[in-house]
CSV table of C-alpha atoms in Angstrom, one decimal:
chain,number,residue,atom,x,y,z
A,1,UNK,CA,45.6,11.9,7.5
A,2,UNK,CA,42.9,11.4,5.1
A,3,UNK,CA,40.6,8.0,5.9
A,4,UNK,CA,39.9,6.0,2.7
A,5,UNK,CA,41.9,8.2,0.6
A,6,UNK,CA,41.5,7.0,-3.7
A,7,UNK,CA,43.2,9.3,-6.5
A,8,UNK,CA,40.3,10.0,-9.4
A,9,UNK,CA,41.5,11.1,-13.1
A,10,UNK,CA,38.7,13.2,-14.7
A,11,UNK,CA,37.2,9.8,-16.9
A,12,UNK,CA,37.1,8.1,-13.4
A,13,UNK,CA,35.1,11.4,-11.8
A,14,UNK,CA,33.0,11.9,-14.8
A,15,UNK,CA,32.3,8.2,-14.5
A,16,UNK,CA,31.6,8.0,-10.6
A,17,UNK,CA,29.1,10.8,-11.2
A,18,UNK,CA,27.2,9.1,-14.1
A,19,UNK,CA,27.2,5.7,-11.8
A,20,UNK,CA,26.0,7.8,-8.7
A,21,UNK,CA,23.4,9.2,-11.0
A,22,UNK,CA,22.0,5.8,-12.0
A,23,UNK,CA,22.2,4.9,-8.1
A,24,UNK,CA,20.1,7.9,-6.7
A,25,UNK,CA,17.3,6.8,-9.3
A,26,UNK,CA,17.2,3.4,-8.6
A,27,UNK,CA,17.4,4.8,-4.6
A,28,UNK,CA,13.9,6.5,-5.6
A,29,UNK,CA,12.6,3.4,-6.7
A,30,UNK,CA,13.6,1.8,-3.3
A,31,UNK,CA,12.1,5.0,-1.1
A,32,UNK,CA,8.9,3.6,-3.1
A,33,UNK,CA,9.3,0.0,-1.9
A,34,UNK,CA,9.7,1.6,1.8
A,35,UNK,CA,6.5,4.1,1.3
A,36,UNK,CA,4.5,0.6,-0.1
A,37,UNK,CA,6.0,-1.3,2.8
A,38,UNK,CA,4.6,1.1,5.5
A,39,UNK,CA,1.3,1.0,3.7
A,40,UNK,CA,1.5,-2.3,3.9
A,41,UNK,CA,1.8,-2.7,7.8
A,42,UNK,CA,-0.3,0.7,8.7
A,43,UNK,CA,-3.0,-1.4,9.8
A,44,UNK,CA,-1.2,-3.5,12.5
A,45,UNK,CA,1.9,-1.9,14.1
A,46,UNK,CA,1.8,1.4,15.5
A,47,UNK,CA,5.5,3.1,15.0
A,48,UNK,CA,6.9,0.8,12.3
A,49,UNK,CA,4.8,2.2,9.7
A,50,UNK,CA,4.6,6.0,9.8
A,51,UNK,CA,8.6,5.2,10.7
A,52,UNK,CA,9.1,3.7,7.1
A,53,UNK,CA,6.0,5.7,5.1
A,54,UNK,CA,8.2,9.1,6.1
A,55,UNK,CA,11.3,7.4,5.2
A,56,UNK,CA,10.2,6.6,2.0
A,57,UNK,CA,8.9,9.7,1.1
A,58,UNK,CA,12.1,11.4,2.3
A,59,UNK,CA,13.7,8.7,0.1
A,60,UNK,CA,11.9,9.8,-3.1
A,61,UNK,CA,12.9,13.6,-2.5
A,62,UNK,CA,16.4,13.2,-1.3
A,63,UNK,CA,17.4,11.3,-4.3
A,64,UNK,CA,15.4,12.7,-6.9
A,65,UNK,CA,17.3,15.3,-6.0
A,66,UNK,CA,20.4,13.9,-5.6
A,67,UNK,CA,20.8,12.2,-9.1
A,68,UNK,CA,20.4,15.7,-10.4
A,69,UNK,CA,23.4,17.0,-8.0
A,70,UNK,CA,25.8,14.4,-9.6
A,71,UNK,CA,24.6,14.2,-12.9
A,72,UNK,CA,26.1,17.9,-13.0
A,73,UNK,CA,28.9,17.4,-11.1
A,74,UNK,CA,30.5,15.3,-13.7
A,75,UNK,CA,31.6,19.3,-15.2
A,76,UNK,CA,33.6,21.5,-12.7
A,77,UNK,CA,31.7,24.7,-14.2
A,78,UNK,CA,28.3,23.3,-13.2
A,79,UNK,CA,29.9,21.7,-9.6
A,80,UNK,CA,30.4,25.7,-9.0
A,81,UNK,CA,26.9,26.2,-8.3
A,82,UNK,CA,26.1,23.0,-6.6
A,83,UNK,CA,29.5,23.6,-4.4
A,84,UNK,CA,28.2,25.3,-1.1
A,85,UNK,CA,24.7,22.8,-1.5
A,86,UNK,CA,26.7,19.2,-1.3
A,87,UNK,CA,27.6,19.1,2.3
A,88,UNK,CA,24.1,20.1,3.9
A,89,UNK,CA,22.7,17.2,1.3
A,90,UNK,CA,26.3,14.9,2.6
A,91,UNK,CA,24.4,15.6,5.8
A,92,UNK,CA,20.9,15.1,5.7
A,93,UNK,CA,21.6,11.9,3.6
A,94,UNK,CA,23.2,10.8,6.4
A,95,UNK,CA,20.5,11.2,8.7
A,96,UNK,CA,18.5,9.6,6.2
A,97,UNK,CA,20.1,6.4,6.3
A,98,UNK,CA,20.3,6.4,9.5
A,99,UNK,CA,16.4,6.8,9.8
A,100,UNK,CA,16.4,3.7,7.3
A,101,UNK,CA,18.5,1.3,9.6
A,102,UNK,CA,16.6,2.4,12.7
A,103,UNK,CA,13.4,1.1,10.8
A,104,UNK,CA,15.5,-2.3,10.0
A,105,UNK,CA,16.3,-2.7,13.7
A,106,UNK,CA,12.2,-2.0,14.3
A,107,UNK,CA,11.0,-4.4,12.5
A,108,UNK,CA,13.0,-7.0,14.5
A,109,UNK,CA,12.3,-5.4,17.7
A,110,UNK,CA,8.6,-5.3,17.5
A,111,UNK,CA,7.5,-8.6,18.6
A,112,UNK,CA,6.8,-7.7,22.1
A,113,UNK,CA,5.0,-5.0,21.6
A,114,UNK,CA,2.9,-7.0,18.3
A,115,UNK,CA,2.4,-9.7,21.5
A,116,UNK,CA,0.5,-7.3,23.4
A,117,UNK,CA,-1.6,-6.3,20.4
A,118,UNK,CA,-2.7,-9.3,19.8
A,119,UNK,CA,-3.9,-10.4,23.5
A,120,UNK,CA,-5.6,-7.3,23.4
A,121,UNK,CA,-7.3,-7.5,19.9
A,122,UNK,CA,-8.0,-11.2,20.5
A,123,UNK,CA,-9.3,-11.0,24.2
A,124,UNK,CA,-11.9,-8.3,22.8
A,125,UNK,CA,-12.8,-9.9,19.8
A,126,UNK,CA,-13.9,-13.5,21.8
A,127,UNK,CA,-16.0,-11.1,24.4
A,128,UNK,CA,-18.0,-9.6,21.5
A,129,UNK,CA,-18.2,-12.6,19.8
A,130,UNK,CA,-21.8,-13.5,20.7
A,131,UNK,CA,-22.9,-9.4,19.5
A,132,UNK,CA,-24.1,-10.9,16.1
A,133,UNK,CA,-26.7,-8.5,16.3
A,134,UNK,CA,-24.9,-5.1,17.7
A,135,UNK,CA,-24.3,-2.6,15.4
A,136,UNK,CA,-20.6,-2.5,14.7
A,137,UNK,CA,-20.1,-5.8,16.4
A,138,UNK,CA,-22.0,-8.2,14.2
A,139,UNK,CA,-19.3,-9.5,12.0
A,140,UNK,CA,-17.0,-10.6,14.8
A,141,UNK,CA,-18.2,-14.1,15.4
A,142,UNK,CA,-17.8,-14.4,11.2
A,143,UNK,CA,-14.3,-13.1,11.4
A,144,UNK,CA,-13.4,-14.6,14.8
A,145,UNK,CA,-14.3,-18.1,13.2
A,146,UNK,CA,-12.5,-17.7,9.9
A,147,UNK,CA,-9.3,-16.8,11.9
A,148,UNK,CA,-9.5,-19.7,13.7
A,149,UNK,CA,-9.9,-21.8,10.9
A,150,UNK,CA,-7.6,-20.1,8.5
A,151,UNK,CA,-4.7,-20.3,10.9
A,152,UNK,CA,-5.5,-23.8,12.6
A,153,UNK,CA,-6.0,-22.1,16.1
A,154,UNK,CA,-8.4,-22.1,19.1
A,155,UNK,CA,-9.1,-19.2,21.6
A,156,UNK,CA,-6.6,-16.5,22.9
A,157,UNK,CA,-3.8,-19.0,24.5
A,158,UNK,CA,-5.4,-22.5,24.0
A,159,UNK,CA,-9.3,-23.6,23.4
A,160,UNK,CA,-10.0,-23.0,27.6
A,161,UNK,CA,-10.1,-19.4,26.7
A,162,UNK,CA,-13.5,-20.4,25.9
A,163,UNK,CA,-14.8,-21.7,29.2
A,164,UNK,CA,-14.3,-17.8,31.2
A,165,UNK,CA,-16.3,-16.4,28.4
A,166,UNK,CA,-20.1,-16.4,27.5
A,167,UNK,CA,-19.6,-17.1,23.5
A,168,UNK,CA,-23.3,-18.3,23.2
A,169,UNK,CA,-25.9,-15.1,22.4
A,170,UNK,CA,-28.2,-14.9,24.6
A,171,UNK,CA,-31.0,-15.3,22.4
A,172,UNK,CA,-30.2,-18.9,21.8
A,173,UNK,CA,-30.5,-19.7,25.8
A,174,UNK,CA,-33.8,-21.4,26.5
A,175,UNK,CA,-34.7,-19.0,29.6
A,176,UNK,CA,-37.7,-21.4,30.8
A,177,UNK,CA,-35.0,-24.1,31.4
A,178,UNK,CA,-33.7,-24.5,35.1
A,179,UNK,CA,-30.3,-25.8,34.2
A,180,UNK,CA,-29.4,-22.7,32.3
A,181,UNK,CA,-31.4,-19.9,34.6
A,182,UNK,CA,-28.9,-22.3,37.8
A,183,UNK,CA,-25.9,-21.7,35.4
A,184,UNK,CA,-25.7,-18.1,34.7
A,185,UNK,CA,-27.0,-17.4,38.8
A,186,UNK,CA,-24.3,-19.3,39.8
A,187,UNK,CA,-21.6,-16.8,38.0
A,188,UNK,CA,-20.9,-13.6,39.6
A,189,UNK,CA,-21.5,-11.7,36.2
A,190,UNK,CA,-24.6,-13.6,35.5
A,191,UNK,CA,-22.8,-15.0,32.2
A,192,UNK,CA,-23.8,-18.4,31.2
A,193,UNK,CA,-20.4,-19.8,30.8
A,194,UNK,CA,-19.9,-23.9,29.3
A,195,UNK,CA,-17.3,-26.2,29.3
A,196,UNK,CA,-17.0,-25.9,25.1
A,197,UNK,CA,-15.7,-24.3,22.4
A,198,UNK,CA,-16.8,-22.8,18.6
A,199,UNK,CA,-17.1,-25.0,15.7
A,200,UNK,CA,-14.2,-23.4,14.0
A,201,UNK,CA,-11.9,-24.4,16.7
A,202,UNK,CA,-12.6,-28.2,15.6
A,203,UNK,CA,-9.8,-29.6,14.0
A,204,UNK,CA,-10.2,-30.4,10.0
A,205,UNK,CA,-8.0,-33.3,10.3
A,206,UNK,CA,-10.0,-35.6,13.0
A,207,UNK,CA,-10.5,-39.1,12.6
A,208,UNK,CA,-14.6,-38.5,13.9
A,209,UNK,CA,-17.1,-36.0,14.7
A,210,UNK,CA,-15.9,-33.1,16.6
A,211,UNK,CA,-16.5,-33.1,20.3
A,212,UNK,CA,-17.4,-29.7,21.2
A,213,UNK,CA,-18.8,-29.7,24.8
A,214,UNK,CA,-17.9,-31.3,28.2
A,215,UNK,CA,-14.6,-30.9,27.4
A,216,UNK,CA,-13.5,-30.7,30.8
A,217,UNK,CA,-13.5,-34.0,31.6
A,218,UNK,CA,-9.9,-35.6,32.8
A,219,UNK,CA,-9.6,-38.9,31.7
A,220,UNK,CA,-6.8,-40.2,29.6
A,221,UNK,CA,-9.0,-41.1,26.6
A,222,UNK,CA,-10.8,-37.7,26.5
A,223,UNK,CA,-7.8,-35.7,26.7
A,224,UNK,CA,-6.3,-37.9,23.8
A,225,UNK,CA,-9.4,-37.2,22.0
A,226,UNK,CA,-9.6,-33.8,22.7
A,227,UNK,CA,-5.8,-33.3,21.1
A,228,UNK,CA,-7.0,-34.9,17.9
A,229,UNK,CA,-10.5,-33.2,17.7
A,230,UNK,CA,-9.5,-29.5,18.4
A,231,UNK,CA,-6.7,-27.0,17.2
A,232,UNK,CA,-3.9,-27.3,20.1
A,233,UNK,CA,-2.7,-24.0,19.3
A,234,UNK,CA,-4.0,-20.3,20.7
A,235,UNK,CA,-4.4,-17.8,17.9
A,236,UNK,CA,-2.0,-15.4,20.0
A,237,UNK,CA,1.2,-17.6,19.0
A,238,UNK,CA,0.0,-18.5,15.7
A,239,UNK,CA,-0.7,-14.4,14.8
A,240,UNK,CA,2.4,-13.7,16.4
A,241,UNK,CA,4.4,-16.9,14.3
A,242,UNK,CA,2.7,-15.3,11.2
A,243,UNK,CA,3.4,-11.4,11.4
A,244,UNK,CA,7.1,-12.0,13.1
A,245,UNK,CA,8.0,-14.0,9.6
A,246,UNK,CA,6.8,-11.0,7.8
A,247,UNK,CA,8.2,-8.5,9.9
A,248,UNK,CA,11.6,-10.0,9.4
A,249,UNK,CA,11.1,-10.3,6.1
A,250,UNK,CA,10.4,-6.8,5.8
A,251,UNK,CA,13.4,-5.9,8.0
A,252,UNK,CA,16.1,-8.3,6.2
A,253,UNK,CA,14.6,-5.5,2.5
A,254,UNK,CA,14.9,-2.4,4.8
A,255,UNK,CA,18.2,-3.5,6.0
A,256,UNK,CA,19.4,-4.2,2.2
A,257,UNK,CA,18.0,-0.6,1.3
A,258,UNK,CA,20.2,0.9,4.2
A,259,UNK,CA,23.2,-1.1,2.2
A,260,UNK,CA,22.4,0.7,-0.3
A,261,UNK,CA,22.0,3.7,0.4
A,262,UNK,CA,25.5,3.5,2.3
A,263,UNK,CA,27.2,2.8,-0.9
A,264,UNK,CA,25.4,6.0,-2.7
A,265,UNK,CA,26.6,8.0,0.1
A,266,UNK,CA,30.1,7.2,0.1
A,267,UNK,CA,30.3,7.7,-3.5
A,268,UNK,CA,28.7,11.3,-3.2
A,269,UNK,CA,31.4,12.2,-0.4
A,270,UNK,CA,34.1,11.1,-2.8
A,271,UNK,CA,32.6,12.8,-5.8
A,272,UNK,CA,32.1,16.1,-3.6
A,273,UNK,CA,36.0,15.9,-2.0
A,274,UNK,CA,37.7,15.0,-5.5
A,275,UNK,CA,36.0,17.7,-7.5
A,276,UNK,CA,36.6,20.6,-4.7
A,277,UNK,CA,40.1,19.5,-5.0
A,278,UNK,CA,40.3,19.7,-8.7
A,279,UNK,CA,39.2,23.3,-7.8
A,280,UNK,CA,41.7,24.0,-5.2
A,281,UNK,CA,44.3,22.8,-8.4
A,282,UNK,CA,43.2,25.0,-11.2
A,283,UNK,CA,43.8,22.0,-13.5
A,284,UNK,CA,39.8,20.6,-14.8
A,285,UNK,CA,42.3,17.5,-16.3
A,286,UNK,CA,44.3,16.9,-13.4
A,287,UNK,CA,44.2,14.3,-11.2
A,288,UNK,CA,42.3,14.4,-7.8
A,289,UNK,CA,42.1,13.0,-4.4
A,290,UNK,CA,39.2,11.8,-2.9
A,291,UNK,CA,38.6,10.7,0.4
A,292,UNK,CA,35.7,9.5,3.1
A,293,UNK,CA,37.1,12.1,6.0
A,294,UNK,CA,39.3,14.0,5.5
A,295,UNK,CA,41.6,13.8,8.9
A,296,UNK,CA,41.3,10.7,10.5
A,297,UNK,CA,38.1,9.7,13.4
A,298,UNK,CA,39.9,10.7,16.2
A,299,UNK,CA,41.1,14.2,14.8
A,300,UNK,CA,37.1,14.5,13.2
A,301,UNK,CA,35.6,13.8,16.7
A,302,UNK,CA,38.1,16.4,18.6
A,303,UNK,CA,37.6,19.1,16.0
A,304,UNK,CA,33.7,18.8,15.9
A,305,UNK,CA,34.2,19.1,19.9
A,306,UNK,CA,35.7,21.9,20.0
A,307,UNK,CA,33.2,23.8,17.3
A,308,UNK,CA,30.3,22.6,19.6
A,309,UNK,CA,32.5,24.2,22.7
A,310,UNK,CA,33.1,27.1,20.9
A,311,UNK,CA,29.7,27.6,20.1
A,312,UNK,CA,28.3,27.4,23.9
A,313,UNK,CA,31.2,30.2,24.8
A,314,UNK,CA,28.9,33.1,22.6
A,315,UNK,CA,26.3,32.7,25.1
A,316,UNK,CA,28.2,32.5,28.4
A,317,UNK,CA,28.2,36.1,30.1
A,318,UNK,CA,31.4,37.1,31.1
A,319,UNK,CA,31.8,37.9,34.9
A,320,UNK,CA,34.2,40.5,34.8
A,321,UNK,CA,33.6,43.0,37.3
A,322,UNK,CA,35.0,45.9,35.1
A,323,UNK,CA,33.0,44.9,32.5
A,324,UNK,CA,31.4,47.9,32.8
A,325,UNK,CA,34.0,50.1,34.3
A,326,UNK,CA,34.8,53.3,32.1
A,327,UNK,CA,38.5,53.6,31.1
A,328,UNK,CA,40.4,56.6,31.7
A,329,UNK,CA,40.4,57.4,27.8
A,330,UNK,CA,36.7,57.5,28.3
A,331,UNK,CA,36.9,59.7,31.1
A,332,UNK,CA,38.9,62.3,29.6
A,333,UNK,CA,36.5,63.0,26.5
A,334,UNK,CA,33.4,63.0,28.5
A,335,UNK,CA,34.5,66.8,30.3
A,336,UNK,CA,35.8,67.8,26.5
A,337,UNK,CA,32.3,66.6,25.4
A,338,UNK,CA,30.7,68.6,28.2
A,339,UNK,CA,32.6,71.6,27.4
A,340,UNK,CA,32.2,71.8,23.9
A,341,UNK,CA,28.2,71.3,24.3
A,342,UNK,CA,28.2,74.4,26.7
A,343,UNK,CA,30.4,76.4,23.6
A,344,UNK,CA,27.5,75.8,21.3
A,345,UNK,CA,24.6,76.8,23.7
């Protein structure tokens, strides 16, 4: 039994091929959005990009050609030469949109791996951030501070990131002075490492001057002071806060696209099922049924099953012993064979 079986007169076909025309070019214009989309994120993510950049491109092709497929399938003389070409493109617009919802579900599933990004960019960026004058280093400490500021953050996790690392070049370390020789001898790594933090992790909204060192000092008042003075926030979360709102944003458009392109698909099937059985009638005017499968999912499944089965049998070697074994007809002309071969000579 057919599954989602519709009756088409030959206005409704000629009409569901215009409409599936109109659809395929406004599904280019989508495989654009996807192609900008992955530009768009390139930089950051690793998978998620090239994932949507390819499926955009495949987007433009597939239904550039498409909308020419059903634009002439609206007449049965020019569906004759696009007839043996509409399943493999059935197909591989299938796989297509299936590509596209695979990117949706990436874009939602990305914020663990985006996590670990950021530690990682983050934790190198605050080590070189005293290199202001190593070549391909230099604008760190620039960028490092306008991120902070921008996105109302301190450090990788909180503003204590900055007491394990030397943030101070050391150019600017008075070398003659005892108290910072006896500081950097008394780390392992011979870092000269401070209780403070940056002026861009001070907080824009404090009542008074920023309090940037000695800031690991316990009492009540300090720590009160020090909530008000400096962003509470590490620059992990608030990255992470950021790019996970744009990611799903990105993901609820990909996942409208995959609607989409759904729809477009089903409507090609039906085209491509009623028009080969207006040819199976003979009749261009008649009517025509359409349909999504044509036996039902169970009956689909088990018939696909037993094509793949078949196919594995033609390379299975049969193990018959007398494969090989002559037959008695084959026995008797080989002595004819032999005689007539000694005739000749």
């Amino acid at each position: 039994m057919a599954v989602g079986k519709v009756t088409f007169t030959k206005v409704e076909r000629e009409k569901l091929a215009e409409v599936l025309c109109l659809l395929n070019w406004i599904s280019v214009v989508t495989g654009t959005i996807l192609f900008g989309l992955g530009l768009f994120l390139r930089q950051g993510i690793l998978y998620v990009p090239h994932m949507l950049i390819t499926t955009g491109l495949a987007a433009c092709c597939i239904n550039f050609f498409g909308g020419k497929i059903c634009l002439d399938c609206a007449d049965t003389n020019k569906f004759l030469r696009w007839k043996l070409v509409m399943m493999p493109y059935i197909i591989c617009t299938f796989f297509f949109t299936s590509c596209v919802l695979a990117g949706a579900l990436m874009c939602y599933g990305i914020r663990s791996q985006m996590e670990e990004s950021l530690f990682m960019g983050l934790r190198n960026a605050m080590r070189y951030y005293k290199d202001t004058d190593t070549p391909g280093r230099c604008n760190l400490k620039r960028t490092v501070d306008l991120l902070q500021i921008q996105f109302q953050c301190c450090g990788n996790t909180g503003y204590r990131d900055w007491f394990q690392i030397q943030w101070i070049s050391s150019r600017y370390l008075d070398m003659s002075s005892s108290a910072v020789v006896d500081r950097m001898r008394s780390n392992v790594e011979g870092k000269y490492l401070m209780d403070g933090v940056p002026f861009s992790c001070c907080s824009t909204f404090s009542p008074w001057p920023c309090i940037q060192h000695h800031l690991s000092t316990s009492s009540t008042q300090d720590e009160q002071s020090r909530q008000l003075n400096l962003w509470r926030r590490g620059c992990r979360q608030a990255l992470l806060d950021h790019y996970t709102g744009i990611m799903q944003s990105i993901g609820l458009t990909v996942l409208l696209i995959w609607l989409f392109e759904l729809l477009v698909l089903t409507g090609v099937r039906y085209l491509q099922t009623a028009m080969e059985n207006v040819l199976r009638l003979g009749d261009p005017e008649s009517e025509s049924d359409g349909w999504f499968l044509e036996n039902s999912l169970a009956e689909t499944a088990w018939s696909n099953f037993n094509i793949i089965k078949n196919l594995g049998k033609c390379y299975q070697v049969d193990d018959d012993p007398n494969i090989n074994v002559p037959t008695a007809a084959a026995e008797e002309e080989l002595p004819s064979q032999q005689v007539q071969v000694l005739v000749t000579s």
